[in-house]
Amino acid sequence: MTYKIGEIIKGKITGIQPYGAFVSLDEETQGLIHVSEVQSGYTKSIHTLLKVGQPVTVQIIDIDEYSKKISLSLRTLEKKVPSIPYRRKRYFTNKNKKIGFATIEKQLPIWIKEALVELDQKESRK
């Protein structure tokens, strides 16, 4: 059978390793779901999520044209979780003290003088 990237197909898990799960797509073809493609976020143990013999619906995300290895994903088929209202992080700033760019404004002339002194010293060594 000919498979294409992006195709969604049904298969059966035939083996599980710490790095991923092997899926039988048909009598002759197997693919691999890498541990990073099992779910969104961190997967501590793939064994807690998948079992040998479990039927799965997967999406083909890559096919190596030379080795004919098929990469599969469960993650791409996850339903989008409704987003929780975003709480803006608050960073400490001190608006009342009016600092920030003002310190750069004060420091800049000092930096320029230091740079010019170094440049003069380099020129005098030549």
Short mmCIF file of C-alpha atoms in Angstrom, two decimals:
data_model
loop_
_atom_site.label_atom_id
_atom_site.label_comp_id
_atom_site.label_asym_id
_atom_site.label_seq_id
_atom_site.Cartn_x
_atom_site.Cartn_y
_atom_site.Cartn_z
CA MET A 1 0.00 0.00 0.00
CA THR A 2 1.22 3.51 -0.77
CA TYR A 3 1.17 6.01 2.09
CA LYS A 4 1.43 9.79 1.96
CA ILE A 5 2.55 12.38 4.47
CA GLY A 6 -0.43 13.90 6.26
CA GLU A 7 -2.56 10.80 5.82
CA ILE A 8 -4.56 9.66 8.87
CA ILE A 9 -4.74 5.89 9.24
CA LYS A 10 -5.61 3.20 11.75
CA GLY A 11 -3.03 0.77 13.05
CA LYS A 12 -2.20 -1.50 15.93
CA ILE A 13 0.69 -1.18 18.39
CA THR A 14 3.06 -4.12 17.99
CA GLY A 15 5.92 -3.08 20.27
CA ILE A 16 6.94 -0.45 22.77
CA GLN A 17 10.43 0.82 23.53
CA PRO A 18 11.48 3.77 25.75
CA TYR A 19 12.02 5.86 22.59
CA GLY A 20 8.68 5.10 20.90
CA ALA A 21 6.00 2.66 19.83
CA PHE A 22 5.93 0.50 16.69
CA VAL A 23 2.63 0.46 14.84
CA SER A 24 1.53 -2.10 12.26
CA LEU A 25 -0.22 -0.24 9.45
CA ASP A 26 -0.89 -3.29 7.27
CA GLU A 27 0.47 -6.82 6.78
CA GLU A 28 3.83 -5.58 5.47
CA THR A 29 4.24 -2.02 6.77
CA GLN A 30 5.22 -0.70 10.19
CA GLY A 31 5.76 2.82 11.43
CA LEU A 32 7.15 4.40 14.58
CA ILE A 33 5.54 6.89 16.94
CA HIS A 34 8.48 8.64 18.55
CA VAL A 35 7.98 9.36 22.26
CA SER A 36 7.88 13.10 21.47
CA GLU A 37 4.90 12.50 19.15
CA VAL A 38 2.78 10.54 21.66
CA GLN A 39 1.30 13.59 23.34
CA SER A 40 1.87 17.30 23.76
CA GLY A 41 4.22 18.09 26.59
CA TYR A 42 6.53 15.79 28.49
CA THR A 43 6.01 12.02 28.42
CA LYS A 44 7.69 10.40 31.42
CA SER A 45 6.91 6.83 30.40
CA ILE A 46 5.39 5.76 27.10
CA HIS A 47 4.33 2.49 28.77
CA THR A 48 1.69 4.30 30.84
CA LEU A 49 0.01 5.69 27.71
CA LEU A 50 0.22 2.86 25.19
CA LYS A 51 -0.10 -0.94 25.32
CA VAL A 52 0.87 -3.65 22.85
CA GLY A 53 -2.18 -4.68 20.80
CA GLN A 54 -3.91 -1.31 21.32
CA PRO A 55 -5.61 0.05 18.18
CA VAL A 56 -4.57 3.62 17.38
CA THR A 57 -5.41 6.28 14.83
CA VAL A 58 -2.22 8.02 13.74
CA GLN A 59 -1.06 10.61 11.24
CA ILE A 60 1.92 10.10 8.96
CA ILE A 61 4.35 12.96 9.54
CA ASP A 62 7.35 11.75 7.55
CA ILE A 63 8.44 9.01 5.15
CA ASP A 64 12.13 8.44 4.52
CA GLU A 65 12.32 7.83 0.78
CA TYR A 66 15.49 5.73 0.99
CA SER A 67 14.84 3.51 3.99
CA LYS A 68 11.03 3.67 3.62
CA LYS A 69 10.73 4.30 7.39
CA ILE A 70 7.42 5.90 8.34
CA SER A 71 7.19 8.38 11.22
CA LEU A 72 3.81 8.61 12.91
CA SER A 73 2.17 10.98 15.37
CA LEU A 74 -0.66 10.86 17.87
CA ARG A 75 0.08 14.40 19.04
CA THR A 76 -1.00 16.02 15.77
CA LEU A 77 -4.46 14.48 16.16
CA GLU A 78 -5.06 15.73 19.69
CA LYS A 79 -8.10 17.93 20.11
CA LYS A 80 -7.18 21.47 20.95
CA VAL A 81 -7.86 22.18 24.60
CA PRO A 82 -9.89 25.33 25.10
CA SER A 83 -7.45 27.95 26.20
CA ILE A 84 -7.54 29.12 29.76
CA PRO A 85 -7.76 32.89 30.02
CA TYR A 86 -4.18 34.09 29.94
CA ARG A 87 -2.97 35.74 33.10
CA ARG A 88 -0.38 38.29 32.30
CA LYS A 89 2.81 37.84 34.25
CA ARG A 90 3.72 40.81 36.31
CA TYR A 91 7.35 41.77 36.36
CA PHE A 92 8.81 44.05 38.96
CA THR A 93 9.33 47.52 37.65
CA ASN A 94 9.56 50.66 39.59
CA LYS A 95 7.62 53.19 37.56
CA ASN A 96 7.57 55.70 40.40
CA LYS A 97 11.35 56.03 40.56
CA LYS A 98 11.62 56.85 36.85
CA ILE A 99 14.65 54.65 36.32
CA GLY A 100 15.40 52.43 33.36
CA PHE A 101 16.61 54.27 30.31
CA ALA A 102 17.59 57.19 32.49
CA THR A 103 20.49 55.17 33.91
CA ILE A 104 21.70 54.41 30.39
CA GLU A 105 21.37 58.07 29.53
CA LYS A 106 23.64 58.94 32.46
CA GLN A 107 26.09 56.11 31.80
CA LEU A 108 26.47 56.61 28.04
CA PRO A 109 28.78 59.67 28.20
CA ILE A 110 31.05 57.80 30.64
CA TRP A 111 31.21 54.79 28.31
CA ILE A 112 32.02 57.01 25.34
CA LYS A 113 34.87 58.70 27.25
CA GLU A 114 36.27 55.30 28.31
CA ALA A 115 36.12 54.04 24.73
CA LEU A 116 37.87 57.16 23.41
CA VAL A 117 40.61 56.88 26.03
CA GLU A 118 41.20 53.22 25.04
CA LEU A 119 41.27 54.20 21.38
CA ASP A 120 43.82 56.94 22.07
CA GLN A 121 45.99 54.50 24.03
CA LYS A 122 45.93 52.00 21.17
CA GLU A 123 46.80 54.73 18.67
CA SER A 124 49.73 55.93 20.79
CA ARG A 125 51.18 52.37 20.97
CA LYS A 126 51.43 52.17 17.19
#
